[in-house]
mmCIF file of C-alpha atoms in Angstrom:
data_model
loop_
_atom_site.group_PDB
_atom_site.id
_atom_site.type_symbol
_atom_site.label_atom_id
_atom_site.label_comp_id
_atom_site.label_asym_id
_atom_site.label_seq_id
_atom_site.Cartn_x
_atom_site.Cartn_y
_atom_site.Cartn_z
ATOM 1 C CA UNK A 1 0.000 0.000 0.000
ATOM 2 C CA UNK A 2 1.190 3.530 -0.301
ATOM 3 C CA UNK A 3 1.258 5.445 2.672
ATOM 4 C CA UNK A 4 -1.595 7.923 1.596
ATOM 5 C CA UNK A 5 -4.092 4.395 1.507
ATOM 6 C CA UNK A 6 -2.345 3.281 4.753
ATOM 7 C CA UNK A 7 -3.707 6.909 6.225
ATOM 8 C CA UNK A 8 -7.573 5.717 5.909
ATOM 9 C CA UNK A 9 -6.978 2.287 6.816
ATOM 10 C CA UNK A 10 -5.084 1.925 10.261
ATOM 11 C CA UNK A 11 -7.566 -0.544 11.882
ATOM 12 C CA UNK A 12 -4.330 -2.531 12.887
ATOM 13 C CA UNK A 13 -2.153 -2.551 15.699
ATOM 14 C CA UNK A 14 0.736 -2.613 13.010
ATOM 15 C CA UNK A 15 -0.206 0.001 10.812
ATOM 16 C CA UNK A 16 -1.128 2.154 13.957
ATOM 17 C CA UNK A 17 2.380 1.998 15.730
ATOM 18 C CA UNK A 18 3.528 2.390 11.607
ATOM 19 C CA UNK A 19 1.918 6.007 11.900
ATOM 20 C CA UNK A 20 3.007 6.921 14.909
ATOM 21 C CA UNK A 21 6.422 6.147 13.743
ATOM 22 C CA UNK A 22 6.328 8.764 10.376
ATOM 23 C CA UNK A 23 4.293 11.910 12.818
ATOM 24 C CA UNK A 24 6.471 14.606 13.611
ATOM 25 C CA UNK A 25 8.264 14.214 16.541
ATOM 26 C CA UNK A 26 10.463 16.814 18.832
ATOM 27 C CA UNK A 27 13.632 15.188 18.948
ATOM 28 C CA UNK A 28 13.786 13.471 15.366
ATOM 29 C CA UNK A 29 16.360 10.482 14.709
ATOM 30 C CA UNK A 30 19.208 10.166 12.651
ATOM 31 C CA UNK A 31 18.646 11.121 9.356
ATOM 32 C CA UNK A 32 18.481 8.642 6.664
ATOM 33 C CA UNK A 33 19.781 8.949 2.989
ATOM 34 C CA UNK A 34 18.371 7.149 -0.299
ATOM 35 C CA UNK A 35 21.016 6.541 -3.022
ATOM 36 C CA UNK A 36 19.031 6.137 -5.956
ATOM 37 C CA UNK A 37 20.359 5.443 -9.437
ATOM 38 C CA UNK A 38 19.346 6.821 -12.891
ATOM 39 C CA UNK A 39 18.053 5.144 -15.989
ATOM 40 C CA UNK A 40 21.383 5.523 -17.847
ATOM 41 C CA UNK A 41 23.860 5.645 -15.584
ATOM 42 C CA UNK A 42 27.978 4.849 -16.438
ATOM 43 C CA UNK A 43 30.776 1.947 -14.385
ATOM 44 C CA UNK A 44 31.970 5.005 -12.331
ATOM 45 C CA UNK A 45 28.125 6.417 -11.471
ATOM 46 C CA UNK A 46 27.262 2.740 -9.952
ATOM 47 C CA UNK A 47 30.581 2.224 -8.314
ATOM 48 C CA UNK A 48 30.906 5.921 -6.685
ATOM 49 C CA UNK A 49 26.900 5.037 -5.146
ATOM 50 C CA UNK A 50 27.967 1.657 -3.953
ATOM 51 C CA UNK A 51 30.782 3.601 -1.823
ATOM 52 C CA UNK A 52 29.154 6.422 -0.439
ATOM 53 C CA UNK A 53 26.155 3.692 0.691
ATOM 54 C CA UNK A 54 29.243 1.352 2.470
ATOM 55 C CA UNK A 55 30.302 5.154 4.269
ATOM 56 C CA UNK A 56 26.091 5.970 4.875
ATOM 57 C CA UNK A 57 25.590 2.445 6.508
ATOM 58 C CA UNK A 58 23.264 1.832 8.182
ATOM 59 C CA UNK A 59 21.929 5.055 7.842
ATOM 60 C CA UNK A 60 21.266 4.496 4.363
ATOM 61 C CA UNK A 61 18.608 2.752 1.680
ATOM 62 C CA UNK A 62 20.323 1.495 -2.090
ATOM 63 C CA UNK A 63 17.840 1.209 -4.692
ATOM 64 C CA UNK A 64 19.588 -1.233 -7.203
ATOM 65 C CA UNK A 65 17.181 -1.053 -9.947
ATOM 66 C CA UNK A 66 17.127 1.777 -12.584
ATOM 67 C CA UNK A 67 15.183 4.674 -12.136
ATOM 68 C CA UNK A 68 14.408 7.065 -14.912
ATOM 69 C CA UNK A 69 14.136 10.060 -13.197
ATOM 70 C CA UNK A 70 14.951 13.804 -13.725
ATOM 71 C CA UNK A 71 15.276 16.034 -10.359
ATOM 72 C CA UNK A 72 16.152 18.888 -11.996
ATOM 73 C CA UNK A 73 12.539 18.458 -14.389
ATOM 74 C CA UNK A 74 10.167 16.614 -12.050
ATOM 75 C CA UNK A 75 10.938 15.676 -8.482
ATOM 76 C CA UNK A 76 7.864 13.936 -7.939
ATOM 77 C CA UNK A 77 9.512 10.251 -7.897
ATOM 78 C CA UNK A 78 11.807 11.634 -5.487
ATOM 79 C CA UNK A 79 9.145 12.684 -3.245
ATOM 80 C CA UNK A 80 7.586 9.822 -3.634
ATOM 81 C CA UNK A 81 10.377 7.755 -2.819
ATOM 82 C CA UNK A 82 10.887 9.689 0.448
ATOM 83 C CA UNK A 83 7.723 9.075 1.906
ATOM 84 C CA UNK A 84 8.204 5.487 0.708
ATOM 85 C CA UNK A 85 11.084 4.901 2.553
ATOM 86 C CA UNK A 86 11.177 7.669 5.248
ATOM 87 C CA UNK A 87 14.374 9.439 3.618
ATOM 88 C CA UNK A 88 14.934 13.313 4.014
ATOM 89 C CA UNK A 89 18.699 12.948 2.252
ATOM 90 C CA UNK A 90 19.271 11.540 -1.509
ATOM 91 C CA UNK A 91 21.930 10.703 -3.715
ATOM 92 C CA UNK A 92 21.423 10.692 -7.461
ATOM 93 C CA UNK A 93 23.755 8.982 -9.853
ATOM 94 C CA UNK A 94 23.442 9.159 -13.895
ATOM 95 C CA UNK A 95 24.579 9.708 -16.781
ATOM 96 C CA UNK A 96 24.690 10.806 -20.234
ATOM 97 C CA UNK A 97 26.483 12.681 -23.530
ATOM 98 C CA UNK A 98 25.653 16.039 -21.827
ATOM 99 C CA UNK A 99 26.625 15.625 -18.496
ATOM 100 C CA UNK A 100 28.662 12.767 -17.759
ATOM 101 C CA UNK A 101 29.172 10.674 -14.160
ATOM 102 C CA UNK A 102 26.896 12.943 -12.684
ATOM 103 C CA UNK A 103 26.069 12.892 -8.815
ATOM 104 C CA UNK A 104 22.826 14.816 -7.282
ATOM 105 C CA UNK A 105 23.565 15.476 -3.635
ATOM 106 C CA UNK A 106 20.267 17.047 -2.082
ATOM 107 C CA UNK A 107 17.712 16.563 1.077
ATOM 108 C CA UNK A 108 13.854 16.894 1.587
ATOM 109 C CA UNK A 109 12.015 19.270 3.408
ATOM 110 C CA UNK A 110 8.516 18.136 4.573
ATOM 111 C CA UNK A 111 8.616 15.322 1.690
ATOM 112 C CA UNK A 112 9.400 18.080 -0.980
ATOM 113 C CA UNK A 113 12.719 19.270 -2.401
ATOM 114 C CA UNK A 114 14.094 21.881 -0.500
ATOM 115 C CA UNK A 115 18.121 22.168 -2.578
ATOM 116 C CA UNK A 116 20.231 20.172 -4.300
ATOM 117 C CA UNK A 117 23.467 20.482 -6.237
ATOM 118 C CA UNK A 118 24.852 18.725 -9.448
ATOM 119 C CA UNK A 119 28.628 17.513 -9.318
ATOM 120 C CA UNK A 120 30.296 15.708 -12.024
ATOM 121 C CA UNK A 121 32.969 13.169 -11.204
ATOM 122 C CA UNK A 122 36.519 13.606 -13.213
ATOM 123 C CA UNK A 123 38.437 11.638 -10.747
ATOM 124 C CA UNK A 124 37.322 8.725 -9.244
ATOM 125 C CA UNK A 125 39.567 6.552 -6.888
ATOM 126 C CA UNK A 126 37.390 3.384 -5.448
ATOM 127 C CA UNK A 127 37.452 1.910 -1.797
ATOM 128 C CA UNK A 128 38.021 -1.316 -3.783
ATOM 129 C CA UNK A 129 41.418 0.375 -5.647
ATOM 130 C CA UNK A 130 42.719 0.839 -1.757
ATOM 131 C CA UNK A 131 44.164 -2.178 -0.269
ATOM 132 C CA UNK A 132 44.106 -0.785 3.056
ATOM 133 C CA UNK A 133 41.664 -1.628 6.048
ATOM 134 C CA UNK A 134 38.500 0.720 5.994
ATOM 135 C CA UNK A 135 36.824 1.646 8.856
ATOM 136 C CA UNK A 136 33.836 -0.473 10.966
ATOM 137 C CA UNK A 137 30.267 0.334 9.265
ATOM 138 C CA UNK A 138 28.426 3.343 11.471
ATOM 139 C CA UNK A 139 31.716 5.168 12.194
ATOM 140 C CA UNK A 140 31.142 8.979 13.181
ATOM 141 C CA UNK A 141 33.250 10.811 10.535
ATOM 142 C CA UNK A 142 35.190 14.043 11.101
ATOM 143 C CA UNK A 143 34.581 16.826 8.572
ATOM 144 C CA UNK A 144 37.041 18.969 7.812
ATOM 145 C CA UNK A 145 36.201 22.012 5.068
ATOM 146 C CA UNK A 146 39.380 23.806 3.702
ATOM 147 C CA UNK A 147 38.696 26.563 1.290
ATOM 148 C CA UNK A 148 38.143 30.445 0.979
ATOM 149 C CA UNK A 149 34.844 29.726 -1.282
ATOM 150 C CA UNK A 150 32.807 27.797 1.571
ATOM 151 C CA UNK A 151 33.660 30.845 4.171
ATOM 152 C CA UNK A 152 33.299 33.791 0.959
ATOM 153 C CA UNK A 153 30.819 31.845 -1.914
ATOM 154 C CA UNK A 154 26.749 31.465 -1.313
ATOM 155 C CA UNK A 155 26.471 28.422 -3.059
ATOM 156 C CA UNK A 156 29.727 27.587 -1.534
ATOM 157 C CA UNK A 157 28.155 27.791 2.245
ATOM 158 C CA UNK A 158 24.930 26.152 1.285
ATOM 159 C CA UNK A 159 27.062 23.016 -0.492
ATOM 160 C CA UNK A 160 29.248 23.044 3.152
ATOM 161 C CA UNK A 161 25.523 23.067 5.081
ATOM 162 C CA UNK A 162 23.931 20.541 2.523
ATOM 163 C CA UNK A 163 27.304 18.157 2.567
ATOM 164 C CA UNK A 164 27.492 18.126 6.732
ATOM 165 C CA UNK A 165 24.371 17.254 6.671
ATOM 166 C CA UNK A 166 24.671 14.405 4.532
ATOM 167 C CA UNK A 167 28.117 13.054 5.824
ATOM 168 C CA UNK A 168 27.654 13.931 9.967
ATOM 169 C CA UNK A 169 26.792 10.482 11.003
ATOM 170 C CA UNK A 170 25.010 10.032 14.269
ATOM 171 C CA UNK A 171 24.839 12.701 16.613
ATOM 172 C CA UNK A 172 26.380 12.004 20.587
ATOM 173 C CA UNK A 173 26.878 13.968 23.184
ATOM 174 C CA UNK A 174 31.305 12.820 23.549
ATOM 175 C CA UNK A 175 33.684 11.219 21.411
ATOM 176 C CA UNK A 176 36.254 9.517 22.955
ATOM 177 C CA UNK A 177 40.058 9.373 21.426
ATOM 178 C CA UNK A 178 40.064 6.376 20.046
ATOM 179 C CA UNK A 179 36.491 6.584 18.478
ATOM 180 C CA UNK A 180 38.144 9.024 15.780
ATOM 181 C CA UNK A 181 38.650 6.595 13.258
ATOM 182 C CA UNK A 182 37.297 8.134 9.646
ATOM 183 C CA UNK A 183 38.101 12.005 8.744
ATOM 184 C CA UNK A 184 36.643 13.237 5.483
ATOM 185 C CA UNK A 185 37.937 16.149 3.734
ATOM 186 C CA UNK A 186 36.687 18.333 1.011
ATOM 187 C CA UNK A 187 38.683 21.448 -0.700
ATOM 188 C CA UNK A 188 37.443 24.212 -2.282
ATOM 189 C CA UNK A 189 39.898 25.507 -5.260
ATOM 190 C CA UNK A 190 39.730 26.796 -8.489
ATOM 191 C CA UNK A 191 36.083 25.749 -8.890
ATOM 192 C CA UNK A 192 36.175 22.049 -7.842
ATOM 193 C CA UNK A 193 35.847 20.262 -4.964
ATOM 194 C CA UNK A 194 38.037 17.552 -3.900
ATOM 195 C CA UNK A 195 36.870 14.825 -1.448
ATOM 196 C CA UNK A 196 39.285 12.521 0.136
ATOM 197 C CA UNK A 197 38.691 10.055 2.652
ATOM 198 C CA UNK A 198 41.188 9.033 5.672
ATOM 199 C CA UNK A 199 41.625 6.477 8.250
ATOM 200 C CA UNK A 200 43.019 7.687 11.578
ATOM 201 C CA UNK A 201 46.130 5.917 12.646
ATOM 202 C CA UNK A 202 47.380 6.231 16.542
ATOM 203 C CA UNK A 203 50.893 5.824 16.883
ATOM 204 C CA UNK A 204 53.294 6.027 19.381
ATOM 205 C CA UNK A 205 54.848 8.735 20.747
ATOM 206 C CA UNK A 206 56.793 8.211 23.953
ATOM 207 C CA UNK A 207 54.229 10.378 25.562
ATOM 208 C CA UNK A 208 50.622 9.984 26.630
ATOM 209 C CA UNK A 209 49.043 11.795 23.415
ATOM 210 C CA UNK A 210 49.905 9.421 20.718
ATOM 211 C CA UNK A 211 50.905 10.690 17.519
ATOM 212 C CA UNK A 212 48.201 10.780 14.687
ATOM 213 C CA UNK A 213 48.973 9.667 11.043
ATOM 214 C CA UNK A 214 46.349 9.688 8.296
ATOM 215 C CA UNK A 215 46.012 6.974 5.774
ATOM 216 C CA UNK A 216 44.191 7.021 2.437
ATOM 217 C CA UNK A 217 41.230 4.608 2.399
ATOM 218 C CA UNK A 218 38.656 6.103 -0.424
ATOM 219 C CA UNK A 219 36.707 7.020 -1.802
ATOM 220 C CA UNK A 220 38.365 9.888 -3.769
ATOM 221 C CA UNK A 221 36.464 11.905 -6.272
ATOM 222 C CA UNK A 222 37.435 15.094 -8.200
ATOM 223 C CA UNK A 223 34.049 16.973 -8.536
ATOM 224 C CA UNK A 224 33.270 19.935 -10.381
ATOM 225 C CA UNK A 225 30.191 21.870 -9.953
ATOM 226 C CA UNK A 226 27.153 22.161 -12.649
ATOM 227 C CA UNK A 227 23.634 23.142 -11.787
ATOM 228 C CA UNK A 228 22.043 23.414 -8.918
ATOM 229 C CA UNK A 229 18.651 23.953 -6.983
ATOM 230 C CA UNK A 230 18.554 26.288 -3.742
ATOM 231 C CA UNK A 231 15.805 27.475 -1.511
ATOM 232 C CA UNK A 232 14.561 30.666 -1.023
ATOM 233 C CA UNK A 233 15.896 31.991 2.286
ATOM 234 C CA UNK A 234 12.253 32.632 3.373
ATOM 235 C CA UNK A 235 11.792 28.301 3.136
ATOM 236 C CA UNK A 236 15.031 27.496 4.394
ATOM 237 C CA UNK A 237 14.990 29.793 7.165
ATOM 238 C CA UNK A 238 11.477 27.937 7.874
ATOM 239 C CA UNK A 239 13.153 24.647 7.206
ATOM 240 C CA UNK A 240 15.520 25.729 10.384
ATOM 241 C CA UNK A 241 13.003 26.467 12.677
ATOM 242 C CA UNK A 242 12.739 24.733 15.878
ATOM 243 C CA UNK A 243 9.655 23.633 18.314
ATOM 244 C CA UNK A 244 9.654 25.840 21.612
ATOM 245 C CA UNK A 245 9.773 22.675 23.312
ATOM 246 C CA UNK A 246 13.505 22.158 22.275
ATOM 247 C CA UNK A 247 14.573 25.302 22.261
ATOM 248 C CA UNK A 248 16.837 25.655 25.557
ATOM 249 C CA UNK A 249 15.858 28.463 27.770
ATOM 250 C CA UNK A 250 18.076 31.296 27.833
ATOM 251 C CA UNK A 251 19.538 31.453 31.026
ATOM 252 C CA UNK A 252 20.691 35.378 31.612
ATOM 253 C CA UNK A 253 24.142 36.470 32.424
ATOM 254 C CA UNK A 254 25.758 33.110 30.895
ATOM 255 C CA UNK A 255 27.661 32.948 27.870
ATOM 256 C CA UNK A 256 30.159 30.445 26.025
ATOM 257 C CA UNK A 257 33.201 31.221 24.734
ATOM 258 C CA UNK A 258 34.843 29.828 21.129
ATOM 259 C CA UNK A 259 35.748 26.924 23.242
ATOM 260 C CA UNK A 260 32.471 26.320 24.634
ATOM 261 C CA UNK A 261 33.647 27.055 28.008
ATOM 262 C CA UNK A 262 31.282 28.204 30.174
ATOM 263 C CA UNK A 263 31.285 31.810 30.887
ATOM 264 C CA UNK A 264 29.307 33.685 33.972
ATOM 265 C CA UNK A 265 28.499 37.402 35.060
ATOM 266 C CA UNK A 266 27.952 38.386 38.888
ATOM 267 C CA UNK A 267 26.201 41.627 39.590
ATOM 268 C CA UNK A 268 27.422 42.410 42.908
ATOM 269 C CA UNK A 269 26.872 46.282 45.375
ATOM 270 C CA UNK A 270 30.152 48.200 45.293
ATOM 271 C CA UNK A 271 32.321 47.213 48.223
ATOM 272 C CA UNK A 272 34.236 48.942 50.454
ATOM 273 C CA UNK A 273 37.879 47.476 50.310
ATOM 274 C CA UNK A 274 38.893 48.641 54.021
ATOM 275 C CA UNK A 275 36.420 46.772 55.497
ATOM 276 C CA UNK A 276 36.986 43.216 53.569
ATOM 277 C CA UNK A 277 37.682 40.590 55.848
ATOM 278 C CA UNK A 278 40.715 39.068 55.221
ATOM 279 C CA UNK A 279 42.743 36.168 56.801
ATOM 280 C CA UNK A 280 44.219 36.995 60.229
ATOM 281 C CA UNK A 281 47.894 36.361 60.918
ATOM 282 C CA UNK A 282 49.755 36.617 63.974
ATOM 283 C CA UNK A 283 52.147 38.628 62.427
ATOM 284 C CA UNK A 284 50.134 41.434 61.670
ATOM 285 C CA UNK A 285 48.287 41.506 65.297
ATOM 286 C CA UNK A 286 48.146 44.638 67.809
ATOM 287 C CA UNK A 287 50.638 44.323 70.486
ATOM 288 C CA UNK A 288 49.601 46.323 74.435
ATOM 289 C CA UNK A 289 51.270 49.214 74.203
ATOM 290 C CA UNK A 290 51.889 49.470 70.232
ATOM 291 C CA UNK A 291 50.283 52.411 68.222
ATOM 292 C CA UNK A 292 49.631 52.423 64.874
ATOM 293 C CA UNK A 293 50.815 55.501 62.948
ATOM 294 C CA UNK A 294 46.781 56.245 62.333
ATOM 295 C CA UNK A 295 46.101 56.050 66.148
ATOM 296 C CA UNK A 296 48.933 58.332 67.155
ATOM 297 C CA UNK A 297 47.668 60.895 64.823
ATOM 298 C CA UNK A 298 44.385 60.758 66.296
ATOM 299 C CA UNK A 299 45.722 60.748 69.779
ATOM 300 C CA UNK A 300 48.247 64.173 68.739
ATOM 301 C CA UNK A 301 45.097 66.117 67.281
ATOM 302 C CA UNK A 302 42.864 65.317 70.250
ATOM 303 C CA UNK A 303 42.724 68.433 72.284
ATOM 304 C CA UNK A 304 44.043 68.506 75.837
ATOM 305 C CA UNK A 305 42.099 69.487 79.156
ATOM 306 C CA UNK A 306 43.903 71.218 82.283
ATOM 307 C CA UNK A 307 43.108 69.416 85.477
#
């Protein structure tokens, strides 16, 4: 059934706990991604989805049959497909004459197509063309952007946004040391983008911080960018917004550094300094028949009376 027919008939026990699982919840889950693959699509097209699904797993749904569909024309089969499989990121391989080894990255807003961006592949290295070790399926990647166009460009910063989004992994609350396994990094230059992926290696170091080395695992692709689909900043900004019941409260006079350390104001009455307590010493007590310079003075201006 399609999930408008399973609306009007959820007489079940099973298709009831199946709607309560697609309504809108405060605290959604981790995100999954569709990788979906075009009518005509090249060796390189089905190879590249194949290794961005074994980075996405098991986060991710591969649809091995061909597709003949058109984003950039009609995204109805992709909305379609979202609903279907309860996807709000997709991957879109094809290609042809025009445009060849073409990759779609984009995600859904509310089951509807809210950006996406066309890259073409001219370099291509495999995970299978890497005869290292990869990394164990649902690692947390690190994302590291280098580039002046992702801090300067529009399209730039909403590729950066669309691409995090897409590549994050789960989200925790810590990472430990070790758990640092899988770093991916993209570079901005000259109008490409170039997308490498690294294992973390801990060595020693005669110390207690080991010493990091990165080693190429793949994928690596070479992408230039072609068209591309943005929202208006009125629907994105709406896309963004957030229930007041997750909101955090805004707690006054607190504030977080770059660091995230955690920063406090105290508004305090203006204090007289002579009269702070301080720590007594035995040093710095009276002794009988000592006099301060203060209480001499006070005993000199005191004026005298004749018996």
């Amino acid at each position: 059934l399609k999930l408008d027919q399973q609306v009007t008939c959820s007489s079940t026990r099973r298709s009831k706990r199946f709607l309560q699982s697609r309504e809108p919840k405060l605290t959604e889950g981790q995100k999954s991604s569709m990788i979906i693959r075009g009518g005509n699509s090249s060796e390189t097209v089905s190879q590249a989805l194949k290794d961005v699904y074994a980075l996405k797993k098991p986060n991710a749904v591969l649809y091995k049959r061909k597709n003949m569909v058109r984003p950039f024309d009609d995204s109805t089969a992709l909305e379609f497909f979202s609903k279907k499989s309860d996807c709000s990121l997709f991957l879109f391989g094809s290609h042809n004459k025009k445009r060849p080894n073409n990759l779609i990255f984009g995600r859904m807003f509310d089951f509807h197509v809210l950006d996406m961006f066309e890259l073409g592949i001219e370099r291509f290295v495999s995970l299978r063309d890497v005869k290292t070790d990869t990394c164990p399926e649902g690692t947390k990647p690190l994302l590291v952007f280098a580039g002046e166009l992702f801090e300067t460009d529009r399209e730039h910063q909403r590729l950066r946004n669309l691409l995090t989004d897409f590549f994050c992994g789960p989200r925790v609350s810590a990472v430990r040391l070790a758990g640092l396994e899988h770093v991916l990094h993209f570079t901005a230059l000259e109008g490409k983008i170039y997308m490498r992926s690294y294992k973390v290696l801990l060595k020693k170091s005669g110390c207690r911080t080991p010493r990091i080395q990165l080693q190429d695992m793949g994928p690596s692709f070479d992408f230039v960018m072609r068209r591309n689909h943005m929202a208006s900043d009125d629907l994105y900004k709406t896309a963004h917004r957030q229930p007041r019941g997750v909101k955090p409260k805004k707690k006054k006079n607190i504030s977080h550094d770059a660091f995230g350390t955690r920063l406090g104001r105290l508004h305090m009455q203006k204090q007289d300094l002579d009269k702070l307590q301080t720590r007594k010493m035995k040093g710095l007590r009276k002794r009988r028949g000592e006099q301060t310079a203060e209480t001499a003075a006070a005993a000199a201006k005191a004026p005298r009376t004749d018996e």
